[in-house]
mmCIF file of C-alpha atoms in Angstrom:
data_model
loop_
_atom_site.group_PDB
_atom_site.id
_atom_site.type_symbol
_atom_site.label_atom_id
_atom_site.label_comp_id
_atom_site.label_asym_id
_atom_site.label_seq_id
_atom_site.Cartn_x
_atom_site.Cartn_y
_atom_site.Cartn_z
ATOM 1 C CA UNK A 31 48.603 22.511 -27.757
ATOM 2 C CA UNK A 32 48.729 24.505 -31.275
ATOM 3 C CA UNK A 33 52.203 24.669 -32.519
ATOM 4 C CA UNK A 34 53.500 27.689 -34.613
ATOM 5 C CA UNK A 35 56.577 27.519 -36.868
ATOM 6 C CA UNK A 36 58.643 30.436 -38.219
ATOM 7 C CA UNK A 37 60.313 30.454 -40.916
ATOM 8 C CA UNK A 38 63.642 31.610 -41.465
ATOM 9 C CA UNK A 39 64.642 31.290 -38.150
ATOM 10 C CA UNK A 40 66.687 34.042 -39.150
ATOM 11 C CA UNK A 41 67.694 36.410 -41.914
ATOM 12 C CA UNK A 42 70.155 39.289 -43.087
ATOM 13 C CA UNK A 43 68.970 42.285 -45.283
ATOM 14 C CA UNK A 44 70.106 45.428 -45.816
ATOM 15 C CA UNK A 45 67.825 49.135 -44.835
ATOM 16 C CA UNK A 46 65.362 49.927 -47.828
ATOM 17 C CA UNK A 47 64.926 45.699 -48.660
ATOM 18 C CA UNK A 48 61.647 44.068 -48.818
ATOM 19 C CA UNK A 49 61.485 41.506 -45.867
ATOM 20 C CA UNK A 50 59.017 38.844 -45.127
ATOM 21 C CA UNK A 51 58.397 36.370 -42.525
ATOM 22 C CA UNK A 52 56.313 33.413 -42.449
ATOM 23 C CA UNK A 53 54.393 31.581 -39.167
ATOM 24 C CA UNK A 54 52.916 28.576 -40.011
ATOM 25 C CA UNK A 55 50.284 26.785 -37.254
ATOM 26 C CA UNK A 56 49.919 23.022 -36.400
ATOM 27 C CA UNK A 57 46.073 23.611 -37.275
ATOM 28 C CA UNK A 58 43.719 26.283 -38.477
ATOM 29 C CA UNK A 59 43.505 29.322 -35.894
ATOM 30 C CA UNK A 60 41.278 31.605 -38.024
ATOM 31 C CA UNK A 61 43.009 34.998 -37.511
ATOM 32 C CA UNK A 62 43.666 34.804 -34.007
ATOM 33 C CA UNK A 63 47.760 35.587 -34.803
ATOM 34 C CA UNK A 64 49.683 38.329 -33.735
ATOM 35 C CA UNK A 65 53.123 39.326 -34.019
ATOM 36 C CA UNK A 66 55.625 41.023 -31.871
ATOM 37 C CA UNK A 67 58.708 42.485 -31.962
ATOM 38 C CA UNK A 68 61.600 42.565 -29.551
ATOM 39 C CA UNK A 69 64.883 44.200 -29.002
ATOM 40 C CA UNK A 70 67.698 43.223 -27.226
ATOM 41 C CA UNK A 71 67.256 43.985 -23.207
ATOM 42 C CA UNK A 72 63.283 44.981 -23.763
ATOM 43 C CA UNK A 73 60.380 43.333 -23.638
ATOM 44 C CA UNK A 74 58.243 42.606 -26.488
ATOM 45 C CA UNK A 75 56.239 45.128 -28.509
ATOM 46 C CA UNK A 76 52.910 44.257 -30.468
ATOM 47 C CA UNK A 77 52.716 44.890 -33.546
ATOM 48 C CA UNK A 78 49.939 43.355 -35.865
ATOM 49 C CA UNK A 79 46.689 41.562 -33.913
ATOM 50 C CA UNK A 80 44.084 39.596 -35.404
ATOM 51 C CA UNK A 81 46.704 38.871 -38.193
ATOM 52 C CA UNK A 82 46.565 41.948 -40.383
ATOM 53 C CA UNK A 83 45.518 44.600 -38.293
ATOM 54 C CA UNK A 84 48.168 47.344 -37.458
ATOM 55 C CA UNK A 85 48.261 47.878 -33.470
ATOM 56 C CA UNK A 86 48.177 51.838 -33.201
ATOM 57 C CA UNK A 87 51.215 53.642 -33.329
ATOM 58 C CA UNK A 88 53.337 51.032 -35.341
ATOM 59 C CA UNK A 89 54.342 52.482 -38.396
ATOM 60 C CA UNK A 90 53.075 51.450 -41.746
ATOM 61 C CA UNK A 91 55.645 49.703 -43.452
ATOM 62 C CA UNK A 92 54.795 47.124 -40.863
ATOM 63 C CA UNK A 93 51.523 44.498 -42.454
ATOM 64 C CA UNK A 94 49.841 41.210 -41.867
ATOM 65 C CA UNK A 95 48.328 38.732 -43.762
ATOM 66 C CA UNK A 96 47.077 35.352 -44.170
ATOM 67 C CA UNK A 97 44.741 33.122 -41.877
ATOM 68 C CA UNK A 98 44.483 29.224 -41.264
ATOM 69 C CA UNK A 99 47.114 28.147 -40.919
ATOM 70 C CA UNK A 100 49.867 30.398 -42.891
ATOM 71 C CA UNK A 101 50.232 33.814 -41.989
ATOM 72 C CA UNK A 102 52.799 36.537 -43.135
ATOM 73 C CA UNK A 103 54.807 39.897 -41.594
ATOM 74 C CA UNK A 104 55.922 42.282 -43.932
ATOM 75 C CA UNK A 105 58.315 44.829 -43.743
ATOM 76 C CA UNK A 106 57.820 46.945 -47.107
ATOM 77 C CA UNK A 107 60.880 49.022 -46.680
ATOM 78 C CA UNK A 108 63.515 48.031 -43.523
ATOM 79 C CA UNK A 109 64.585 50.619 -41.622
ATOM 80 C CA UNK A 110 67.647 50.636 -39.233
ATOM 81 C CA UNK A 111 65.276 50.466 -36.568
ATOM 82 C CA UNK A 112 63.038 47.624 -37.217
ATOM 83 C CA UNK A 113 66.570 44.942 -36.865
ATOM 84 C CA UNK A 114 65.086 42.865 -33.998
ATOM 85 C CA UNK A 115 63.759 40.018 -33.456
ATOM 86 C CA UNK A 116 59.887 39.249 -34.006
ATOM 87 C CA UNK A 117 57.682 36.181 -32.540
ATOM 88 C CA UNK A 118 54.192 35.445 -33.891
ATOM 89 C CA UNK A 119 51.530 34.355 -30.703
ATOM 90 C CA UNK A 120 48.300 32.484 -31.752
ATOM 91 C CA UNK A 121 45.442 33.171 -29.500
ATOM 92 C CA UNK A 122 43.007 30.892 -30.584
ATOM 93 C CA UNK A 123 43.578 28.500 -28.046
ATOM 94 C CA UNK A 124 42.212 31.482 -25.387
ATOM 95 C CA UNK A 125 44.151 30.069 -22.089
ATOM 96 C CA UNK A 126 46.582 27.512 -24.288
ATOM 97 C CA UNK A 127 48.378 30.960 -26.027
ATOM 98 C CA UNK A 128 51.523 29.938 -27.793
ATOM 99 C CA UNK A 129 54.780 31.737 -29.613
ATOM 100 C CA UNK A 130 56.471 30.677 -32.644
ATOM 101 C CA UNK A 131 60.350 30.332 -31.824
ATOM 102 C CA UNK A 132 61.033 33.881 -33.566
ATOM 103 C CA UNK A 133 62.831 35.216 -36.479
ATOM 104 C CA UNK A 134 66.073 37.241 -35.947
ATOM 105 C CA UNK A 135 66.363 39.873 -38.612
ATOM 106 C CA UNK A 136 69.789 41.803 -38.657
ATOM 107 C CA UNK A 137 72.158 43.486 -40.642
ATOM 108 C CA UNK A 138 73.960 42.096 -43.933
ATOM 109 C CA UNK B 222 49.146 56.240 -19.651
ATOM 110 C CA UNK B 223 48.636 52.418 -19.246
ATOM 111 C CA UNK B 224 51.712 50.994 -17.597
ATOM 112 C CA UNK B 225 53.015 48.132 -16.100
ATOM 113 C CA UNK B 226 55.876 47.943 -13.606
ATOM 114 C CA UNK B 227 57.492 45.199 -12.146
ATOM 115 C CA UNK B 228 59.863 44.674 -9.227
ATOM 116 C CA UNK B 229 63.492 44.605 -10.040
ATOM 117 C CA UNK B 230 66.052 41.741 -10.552
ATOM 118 C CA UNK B 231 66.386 39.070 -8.173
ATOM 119 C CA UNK B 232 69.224 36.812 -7.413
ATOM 120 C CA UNK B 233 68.317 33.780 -5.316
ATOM 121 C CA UNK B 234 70.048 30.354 -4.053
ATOM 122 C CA UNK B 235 68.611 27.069 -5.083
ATOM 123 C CA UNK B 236 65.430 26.289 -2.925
ATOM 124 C CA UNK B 237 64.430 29.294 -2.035
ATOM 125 C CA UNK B 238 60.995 30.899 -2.595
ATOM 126 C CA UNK B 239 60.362 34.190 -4.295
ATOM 127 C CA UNK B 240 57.397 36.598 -5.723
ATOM 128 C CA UNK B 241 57.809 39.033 -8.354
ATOM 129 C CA UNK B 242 55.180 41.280 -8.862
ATOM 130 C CA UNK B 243 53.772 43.899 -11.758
ATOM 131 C CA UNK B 244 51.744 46.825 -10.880
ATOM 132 C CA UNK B 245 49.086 48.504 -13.123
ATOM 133 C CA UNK B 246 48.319 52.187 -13.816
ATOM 134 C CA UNK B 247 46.275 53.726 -16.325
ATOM 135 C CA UNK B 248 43.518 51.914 -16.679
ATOM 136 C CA UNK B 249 40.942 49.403 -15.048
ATOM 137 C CA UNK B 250 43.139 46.802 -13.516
ATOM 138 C CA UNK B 251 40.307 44.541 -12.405
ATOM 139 C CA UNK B 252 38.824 44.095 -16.114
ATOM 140 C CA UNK B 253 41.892 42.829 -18.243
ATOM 141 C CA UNK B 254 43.681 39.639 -17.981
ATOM 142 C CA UNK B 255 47.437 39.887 -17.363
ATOM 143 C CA UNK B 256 49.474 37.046 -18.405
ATOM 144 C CA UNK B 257 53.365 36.325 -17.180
ATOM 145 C CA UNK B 258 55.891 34.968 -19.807
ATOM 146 C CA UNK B 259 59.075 33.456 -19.346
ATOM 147 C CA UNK B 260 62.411 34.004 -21.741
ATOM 148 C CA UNK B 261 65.194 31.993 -20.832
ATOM 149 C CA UNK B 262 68.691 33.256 -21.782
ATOM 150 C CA UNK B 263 69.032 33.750 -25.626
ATOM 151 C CA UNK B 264 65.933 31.999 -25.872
ATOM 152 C CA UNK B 265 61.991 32.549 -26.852
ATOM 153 C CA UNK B 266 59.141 33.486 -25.338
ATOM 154 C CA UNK B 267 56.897 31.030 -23.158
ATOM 155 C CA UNK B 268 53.262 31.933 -21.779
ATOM 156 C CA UNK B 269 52.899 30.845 -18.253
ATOM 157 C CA UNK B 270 49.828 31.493 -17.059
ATOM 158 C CA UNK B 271 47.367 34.756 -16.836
ATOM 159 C CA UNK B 272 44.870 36.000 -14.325
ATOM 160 C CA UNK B 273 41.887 37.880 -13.583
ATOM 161 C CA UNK B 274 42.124 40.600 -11.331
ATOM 162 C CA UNK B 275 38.785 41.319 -10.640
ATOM 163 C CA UNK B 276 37.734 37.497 -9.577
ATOM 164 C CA UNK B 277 41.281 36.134 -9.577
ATOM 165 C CA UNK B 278 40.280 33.412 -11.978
ATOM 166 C CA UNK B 279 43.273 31.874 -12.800
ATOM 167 C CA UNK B 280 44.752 29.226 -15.726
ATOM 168 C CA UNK B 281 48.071 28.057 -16.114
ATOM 169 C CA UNK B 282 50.183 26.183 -18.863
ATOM 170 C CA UNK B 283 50.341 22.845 -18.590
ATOM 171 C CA UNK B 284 54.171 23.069 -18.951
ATOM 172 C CA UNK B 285 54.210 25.665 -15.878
ATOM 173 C CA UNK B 286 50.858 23.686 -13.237
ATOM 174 C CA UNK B 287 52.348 22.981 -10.280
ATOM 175 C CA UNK B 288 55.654 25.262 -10.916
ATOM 176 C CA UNK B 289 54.564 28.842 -10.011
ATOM 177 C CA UNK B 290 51.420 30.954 -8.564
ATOM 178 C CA UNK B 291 49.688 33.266 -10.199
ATOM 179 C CA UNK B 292 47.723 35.981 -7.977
ATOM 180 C CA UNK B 293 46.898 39.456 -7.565
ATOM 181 C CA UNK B 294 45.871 41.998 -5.188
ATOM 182 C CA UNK B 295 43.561 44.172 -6.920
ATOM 183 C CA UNK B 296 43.183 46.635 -3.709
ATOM 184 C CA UNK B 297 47.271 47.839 -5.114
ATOM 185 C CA UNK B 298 46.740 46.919 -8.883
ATOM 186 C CA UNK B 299 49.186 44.127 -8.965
ATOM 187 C CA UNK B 300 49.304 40.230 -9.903
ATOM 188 C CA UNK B 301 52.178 38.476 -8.722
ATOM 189 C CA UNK B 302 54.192 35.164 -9.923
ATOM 190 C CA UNK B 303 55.926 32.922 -7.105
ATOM 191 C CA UNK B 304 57.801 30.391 -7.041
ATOM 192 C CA UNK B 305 58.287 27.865 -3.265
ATOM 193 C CA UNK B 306 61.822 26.307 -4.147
ATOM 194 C CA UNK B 307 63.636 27.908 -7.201
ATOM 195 C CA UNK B 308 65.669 25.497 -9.133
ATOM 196 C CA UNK B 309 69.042 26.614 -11.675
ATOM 197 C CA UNK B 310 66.740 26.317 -14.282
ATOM 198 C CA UNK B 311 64.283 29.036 -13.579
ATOM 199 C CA UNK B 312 66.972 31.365 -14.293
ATOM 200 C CA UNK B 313 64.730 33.817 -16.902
ATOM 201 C CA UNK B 314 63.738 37.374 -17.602
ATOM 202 C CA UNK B 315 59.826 36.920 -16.486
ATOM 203 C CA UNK B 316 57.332 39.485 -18.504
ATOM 204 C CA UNK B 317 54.217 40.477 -17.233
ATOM 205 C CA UNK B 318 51.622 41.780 -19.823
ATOM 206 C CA UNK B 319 48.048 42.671 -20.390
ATOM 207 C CA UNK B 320 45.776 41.017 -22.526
ATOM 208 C CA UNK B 321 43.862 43.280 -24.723
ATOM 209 C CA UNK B 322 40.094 41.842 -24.448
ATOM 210 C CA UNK B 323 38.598 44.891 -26.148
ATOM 211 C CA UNK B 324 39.925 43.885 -29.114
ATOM 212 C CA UNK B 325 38.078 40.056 -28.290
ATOM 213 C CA UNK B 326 41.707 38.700 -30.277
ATOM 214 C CA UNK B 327 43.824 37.662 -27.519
ATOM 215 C CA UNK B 328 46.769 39.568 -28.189
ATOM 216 C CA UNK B 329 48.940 41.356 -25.544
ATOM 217 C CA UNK B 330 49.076 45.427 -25.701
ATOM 218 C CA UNK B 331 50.909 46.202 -23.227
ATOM 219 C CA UNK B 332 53.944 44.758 -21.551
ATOM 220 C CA UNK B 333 55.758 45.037 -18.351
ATOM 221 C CA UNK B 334 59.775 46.046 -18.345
ATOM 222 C CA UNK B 335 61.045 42.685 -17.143
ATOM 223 C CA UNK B 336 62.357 41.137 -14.171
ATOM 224 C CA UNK B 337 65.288 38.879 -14.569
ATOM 225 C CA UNK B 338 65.557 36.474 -11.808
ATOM 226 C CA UNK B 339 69.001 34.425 -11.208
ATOM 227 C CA UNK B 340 69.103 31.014 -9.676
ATOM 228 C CA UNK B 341 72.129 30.074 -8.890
ATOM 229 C CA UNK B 342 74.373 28.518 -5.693
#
């Protein structure tokens, strides 16, 4: 099975700072990535599919990037409501689908 | 409105079986895959397994084969996950959610509410 990393595992910042996460695959999935991101007691929520494409509805300061095997979430300017935690998902692999271990963003 | 519901919380004695189930509304249920994931307590998300509706065409994780059934009834819009002896360790909130294949990327669009099933004696 395809692996996925994230890195931090998690991370402090304050509303208004600049925050990125990384996810980092055991071997090239093109741009089958997505990222999700979940609150505590909910389930998940997409965000970004095909690794920089914004799922509709999710606001802007919310991007994608990369492809391989490195990919990126941004967060251009954290708001109070984005502290949660957020997985990426590769879906190369169509029925072998796999999560990175997540990234828990919260207050500083 | 797409949505998907699931049964409530279960709490269950080693051994015993159960099925969980999610229900779809809004949309075609028989042409979109719906996959169940598993979060343990304080832990990450794990795919399962996911299912066709409209032929019930089925795969699994290797890490779940053997462990659960996938199915659905696509007469009431619902798959279903089961399990024939829970163990302490399939103590989880299960997800259900719905792969978006008009997109062709694989991601998941929609998601079910949870149902947190309890194991324990």
């Amino acid at each position: 099975d395809i692996q996925m990393t994230q890195s931090p595992s998690s991370l402090s910042a304050s509303v208004g700072d600049r925050v990125t996460i990384t996810c980092r695959a055991s071997q090239s999935i093109s741009s089958y990535l997505n990222w999700y991101q979940q609150k505590p007691g909910k389930a998940p929520k997409l965000l970004i599919y095909a690794a920089s494409s914004l799922q509709s509805g999710v606001p802007s300061r919310f991007s994608g990037s990369g492809s391989g095997t490195d990919f990126t979430l941004t967060i251009s300017s954290l708001q109070p409501e984005d502290f949660a935690t957020y997985y990426c998902q590769q879906s190369y692999s169509t029925f072998r689908t796999t999560f990175g271990p997540g990234t828990k963003v919260d207050i500083k | 409105e797409v949505q998907l519901v699931q049964s409530g919380a279960e709490v269950k004695k080693p051994g015993e079986s159960l099925k969980i189930s999610c229900k779809g509304s809004g949309y075609s249920f028989t042409s979109y895959w719906i996959g169940w994931v598993r979060q343990m307590p304080g832990k990450g998300l794990e795919w399962m397994g996911i299912i066709y509706p409209g032929d019930s065409d089925t795969r699994y994780s290797p890490s779940f084969q053997g462990q659960v059934t996938i199915s659905a009834d696509k007469s009431i819009s619902t798959a279903y996950l089961q399990w024939s002896s829970l163990k302490a360790s399939d103590t989880a909130m299960y997800y259900c959610a719905r792969r978006d294949d008009s997109s062709g990327w694989g991601n998941f669009d929609y998601w079910g509410q949870g149902t947190l099933v309890t194991v324990s004696s």
